[in-house]
Short mmCIF file of C-alpha atoms in Angstrom, two decimals:
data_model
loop_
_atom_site.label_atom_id
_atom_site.label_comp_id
_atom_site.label_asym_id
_atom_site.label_seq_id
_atom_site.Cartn_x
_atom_site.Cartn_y
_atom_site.Cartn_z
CA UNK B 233 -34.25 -2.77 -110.45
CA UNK B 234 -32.17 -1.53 -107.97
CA UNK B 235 -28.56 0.46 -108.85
CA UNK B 236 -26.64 0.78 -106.53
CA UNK B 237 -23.63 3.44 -107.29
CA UNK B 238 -20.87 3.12 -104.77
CA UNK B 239 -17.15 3.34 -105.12
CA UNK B 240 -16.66 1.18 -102.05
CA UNK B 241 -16.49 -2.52 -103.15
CA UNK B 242 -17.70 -4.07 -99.55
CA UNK B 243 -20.27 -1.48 -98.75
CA UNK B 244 -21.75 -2.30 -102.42
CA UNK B 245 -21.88 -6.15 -102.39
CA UNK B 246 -23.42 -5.83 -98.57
CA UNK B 247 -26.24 -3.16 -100.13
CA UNK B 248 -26.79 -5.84 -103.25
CA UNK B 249 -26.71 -8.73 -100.97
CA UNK B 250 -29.19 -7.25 -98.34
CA UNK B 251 -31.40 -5.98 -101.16
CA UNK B 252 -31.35 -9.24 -102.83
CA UNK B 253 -32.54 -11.08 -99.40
CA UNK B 254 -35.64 -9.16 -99.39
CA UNK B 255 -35.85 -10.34 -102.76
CA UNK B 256 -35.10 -6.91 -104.71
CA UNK B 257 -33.25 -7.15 -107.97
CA UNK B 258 -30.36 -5.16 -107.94
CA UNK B 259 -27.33 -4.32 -110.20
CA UNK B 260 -24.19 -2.55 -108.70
CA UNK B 261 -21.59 0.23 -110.00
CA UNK B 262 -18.55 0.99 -108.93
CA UNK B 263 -18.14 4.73 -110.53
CA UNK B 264 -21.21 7.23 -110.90
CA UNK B 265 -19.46 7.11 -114.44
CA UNK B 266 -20.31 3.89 -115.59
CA UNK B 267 -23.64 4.28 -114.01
CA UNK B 268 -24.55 7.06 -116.08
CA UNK B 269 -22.76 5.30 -119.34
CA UNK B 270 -24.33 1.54 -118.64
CA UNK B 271 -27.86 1.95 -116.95
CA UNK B 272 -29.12 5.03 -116.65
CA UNK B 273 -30.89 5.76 -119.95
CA UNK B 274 -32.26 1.72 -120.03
CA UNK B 275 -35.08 2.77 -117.07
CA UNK B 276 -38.38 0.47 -117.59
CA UNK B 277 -41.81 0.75 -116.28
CA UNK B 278 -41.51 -2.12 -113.80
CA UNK B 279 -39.50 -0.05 -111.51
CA UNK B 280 -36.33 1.34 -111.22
CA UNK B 281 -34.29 3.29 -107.59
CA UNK B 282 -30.45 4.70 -107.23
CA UNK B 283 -29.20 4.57 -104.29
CA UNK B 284 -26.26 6.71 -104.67
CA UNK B 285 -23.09 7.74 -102.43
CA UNK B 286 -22.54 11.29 -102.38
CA UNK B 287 -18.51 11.28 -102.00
CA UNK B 288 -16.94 9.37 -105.51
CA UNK B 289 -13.83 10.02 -106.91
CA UNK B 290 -14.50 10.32 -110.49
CA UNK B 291 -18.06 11.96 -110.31
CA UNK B 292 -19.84 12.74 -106.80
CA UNK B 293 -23.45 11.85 -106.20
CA UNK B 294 -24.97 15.46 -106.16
CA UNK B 295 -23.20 16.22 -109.75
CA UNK B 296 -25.31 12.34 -111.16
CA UNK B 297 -28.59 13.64 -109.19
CA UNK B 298 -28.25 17.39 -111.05
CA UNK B 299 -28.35 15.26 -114.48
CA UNK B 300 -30.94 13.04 -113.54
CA UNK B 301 -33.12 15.89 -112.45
CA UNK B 302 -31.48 18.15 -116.08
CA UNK B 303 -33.26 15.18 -117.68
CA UNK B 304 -36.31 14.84 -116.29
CA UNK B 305 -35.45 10.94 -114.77
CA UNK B 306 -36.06 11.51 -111.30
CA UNK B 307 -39.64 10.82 -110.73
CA UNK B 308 -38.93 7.43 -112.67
CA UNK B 309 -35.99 6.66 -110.62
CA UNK B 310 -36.04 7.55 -107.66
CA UNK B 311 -32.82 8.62 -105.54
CA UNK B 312 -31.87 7.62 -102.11
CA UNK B 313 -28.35 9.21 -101.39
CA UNK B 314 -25.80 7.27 -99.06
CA UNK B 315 -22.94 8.83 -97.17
CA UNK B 316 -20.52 9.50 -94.53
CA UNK B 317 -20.00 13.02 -94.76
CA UNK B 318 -23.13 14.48 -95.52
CA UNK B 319 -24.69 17.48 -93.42
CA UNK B 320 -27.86 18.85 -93.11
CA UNK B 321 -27.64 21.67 -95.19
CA UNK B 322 -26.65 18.87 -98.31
CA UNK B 323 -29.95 16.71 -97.16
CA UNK B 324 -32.34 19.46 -96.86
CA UNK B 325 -31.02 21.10 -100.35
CA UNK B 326 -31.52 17.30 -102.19
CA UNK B 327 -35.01 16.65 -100.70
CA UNK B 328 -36.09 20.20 -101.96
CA UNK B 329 -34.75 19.20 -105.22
CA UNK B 330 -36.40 16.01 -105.70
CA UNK B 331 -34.49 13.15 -103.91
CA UNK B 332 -36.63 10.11 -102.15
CA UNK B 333 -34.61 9.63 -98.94
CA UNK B 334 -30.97 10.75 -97.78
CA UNK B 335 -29.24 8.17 -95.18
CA UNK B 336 -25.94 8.68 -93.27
CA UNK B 337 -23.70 6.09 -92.76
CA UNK B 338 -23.71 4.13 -90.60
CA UNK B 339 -27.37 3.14 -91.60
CA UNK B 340 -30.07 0.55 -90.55
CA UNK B 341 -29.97 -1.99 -93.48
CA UNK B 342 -33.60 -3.05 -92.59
CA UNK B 343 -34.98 1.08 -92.92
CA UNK B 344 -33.15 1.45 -95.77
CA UNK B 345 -34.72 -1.26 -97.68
CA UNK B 346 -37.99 -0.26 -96.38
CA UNK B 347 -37.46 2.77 -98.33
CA UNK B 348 -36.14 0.99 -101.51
CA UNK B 349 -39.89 -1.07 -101.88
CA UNK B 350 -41.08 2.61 -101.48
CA UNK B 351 -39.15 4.01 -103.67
CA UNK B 352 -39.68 1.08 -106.43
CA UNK B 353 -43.38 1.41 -105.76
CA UNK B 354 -43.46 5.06 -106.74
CA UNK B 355 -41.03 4.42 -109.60
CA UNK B 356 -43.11 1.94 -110.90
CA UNK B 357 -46.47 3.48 -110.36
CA UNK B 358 -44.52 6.73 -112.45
CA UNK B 359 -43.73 4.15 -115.55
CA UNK B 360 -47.01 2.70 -115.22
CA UNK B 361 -48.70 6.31 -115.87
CA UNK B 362 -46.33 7.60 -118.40
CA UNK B 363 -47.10 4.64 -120.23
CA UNK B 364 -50.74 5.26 -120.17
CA UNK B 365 -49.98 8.81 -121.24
CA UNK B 366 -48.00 7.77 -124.15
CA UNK B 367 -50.89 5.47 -125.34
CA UNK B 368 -53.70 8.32 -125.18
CA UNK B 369 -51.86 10.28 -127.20
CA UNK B 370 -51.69 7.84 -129.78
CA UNK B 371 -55.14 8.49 -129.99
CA UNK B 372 -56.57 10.71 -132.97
CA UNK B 373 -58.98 13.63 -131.75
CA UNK B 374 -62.15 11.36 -133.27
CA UNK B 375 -60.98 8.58 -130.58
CA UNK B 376 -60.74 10.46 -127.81
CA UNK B 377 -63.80 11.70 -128.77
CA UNK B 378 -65.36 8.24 -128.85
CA UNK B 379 -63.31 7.86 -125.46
CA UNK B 380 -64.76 9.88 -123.80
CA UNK B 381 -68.17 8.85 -124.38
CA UNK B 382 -67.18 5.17 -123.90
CA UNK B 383 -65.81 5.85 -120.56
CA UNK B 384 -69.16 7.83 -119.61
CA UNK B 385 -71.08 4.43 -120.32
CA UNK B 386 -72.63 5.04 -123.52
CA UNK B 387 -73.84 2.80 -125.78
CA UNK B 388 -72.12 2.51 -129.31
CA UNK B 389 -75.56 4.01 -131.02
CA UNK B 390 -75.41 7.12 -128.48
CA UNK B 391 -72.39 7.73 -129.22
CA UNK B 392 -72.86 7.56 -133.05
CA UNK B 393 -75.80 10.23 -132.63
CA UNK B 394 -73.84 12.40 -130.57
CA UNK B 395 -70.74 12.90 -132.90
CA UNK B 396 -73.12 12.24 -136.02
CA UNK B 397 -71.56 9.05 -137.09
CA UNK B 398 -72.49 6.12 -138.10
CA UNK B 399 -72.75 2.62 -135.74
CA UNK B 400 -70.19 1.12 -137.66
CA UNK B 401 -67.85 4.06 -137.62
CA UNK B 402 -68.07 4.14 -134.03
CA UNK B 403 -67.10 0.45 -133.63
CA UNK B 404 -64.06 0.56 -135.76
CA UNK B 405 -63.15 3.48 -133.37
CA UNK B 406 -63.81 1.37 -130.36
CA UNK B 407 -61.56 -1.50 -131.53
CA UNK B 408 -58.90 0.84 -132.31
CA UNK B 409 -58.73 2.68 -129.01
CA UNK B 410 -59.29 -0.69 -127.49
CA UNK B 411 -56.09 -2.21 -129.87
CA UNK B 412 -54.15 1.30 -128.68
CA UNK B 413 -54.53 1.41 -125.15
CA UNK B 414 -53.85 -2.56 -125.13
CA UNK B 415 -56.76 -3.37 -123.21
CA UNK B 416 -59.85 -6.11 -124.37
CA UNK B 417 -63.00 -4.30 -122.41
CA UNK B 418 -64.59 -1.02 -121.53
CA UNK B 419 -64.50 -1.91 -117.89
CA UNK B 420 -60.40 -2.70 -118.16
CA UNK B 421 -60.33 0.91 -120.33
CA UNK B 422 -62.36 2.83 -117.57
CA UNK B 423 -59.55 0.63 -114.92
CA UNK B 424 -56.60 1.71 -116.55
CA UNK B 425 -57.67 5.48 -116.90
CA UNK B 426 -59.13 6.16 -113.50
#
């Protein structure tokens, strides 16, 4: 999803018509306010960018990007930044700082949403990984144990002689890492982990 933060009405519904032509889903928001009150703790794994003016009047684009980054959000959603009175001191300090891209108005509708897919790629490929994370650690010490020797290709009866356990205790913690990590073989384990 695309959020698009920008006090100017016509600027917005131009940004979340071209995005929706290239067939981006995108939401917009008039204030940086409600932005950060509706959206921006609801970020999912399929993808999520901001692109964000820097001059608001209730809350200005650098002071949303500082809480994104206070919160650890950026490298799930990604930040483009959008204005007409930025400089290059202001760009240079919010790429250092984690930002994706910084454009100045007047833009090139066509680059910029060459760097939304971009930016949704990485933002997904971020959710996608952090999701796998969260899954291993699910995982008791035993089953990563079992894991491990799963995803070096051995056999359930080498790996019940290596961690002196029985056949049968080894396939109940085969099914459960299987069940935990949501996948149905070894080959789509050893996929999602490489």
């Amino acid at each position: 999803m695309l959020h698009i933060v920008d006090d100017e009405d016509v600027l917005r519904d131009s940004l979340l018509w071209l995005a929706r032509s290239r067939g981006i889903e995108a939401c917009g928001h008039a204030s940086a306010q409600l932005f950060l009150d509706q959206a921006a703790a609801r970020f999912d794994a399929q993808g999520d960018c901001l692109l964000l003016d820097v001059r608001m009047p209730d809350l200005n684009g650098v002071a949303v990007f500082d809480q994104l980054v206070a919160r650890g959000l950026t490298a799930r959603l990604p930040v483009i930044f959008l204005t007409g009175h930025g400089d290059v001191p202001m760009a240079v300090d919010s790429l250092k700082r984690g930002a994706f891209d910084f454009f100045e108005k007047p833009f090139d509708g066509n680059r910029l949403m060459d760097r939304v897919e971009e930016a949704l790629a990485v933002s997904r490929q971020a959710g996608a990984s952090a999701l796998v994370q969260a899954r291993l650690a699910s995982l008791s010490a035993r089953e990563r144990e079992v894991l491990d020797l799963i995803l070096a290709g051995k056999m359930n009866k080498v790996v019940a002689d290596q961690l002196g356990i029985s056949m049968r205790t080894v396939e109940v913690h085969r099914a459960h890492i299987f069940d935990k990590m949501q996948v149905k073989t070894a080959v789509e384990l050893a996929g999602l982990l490489k």
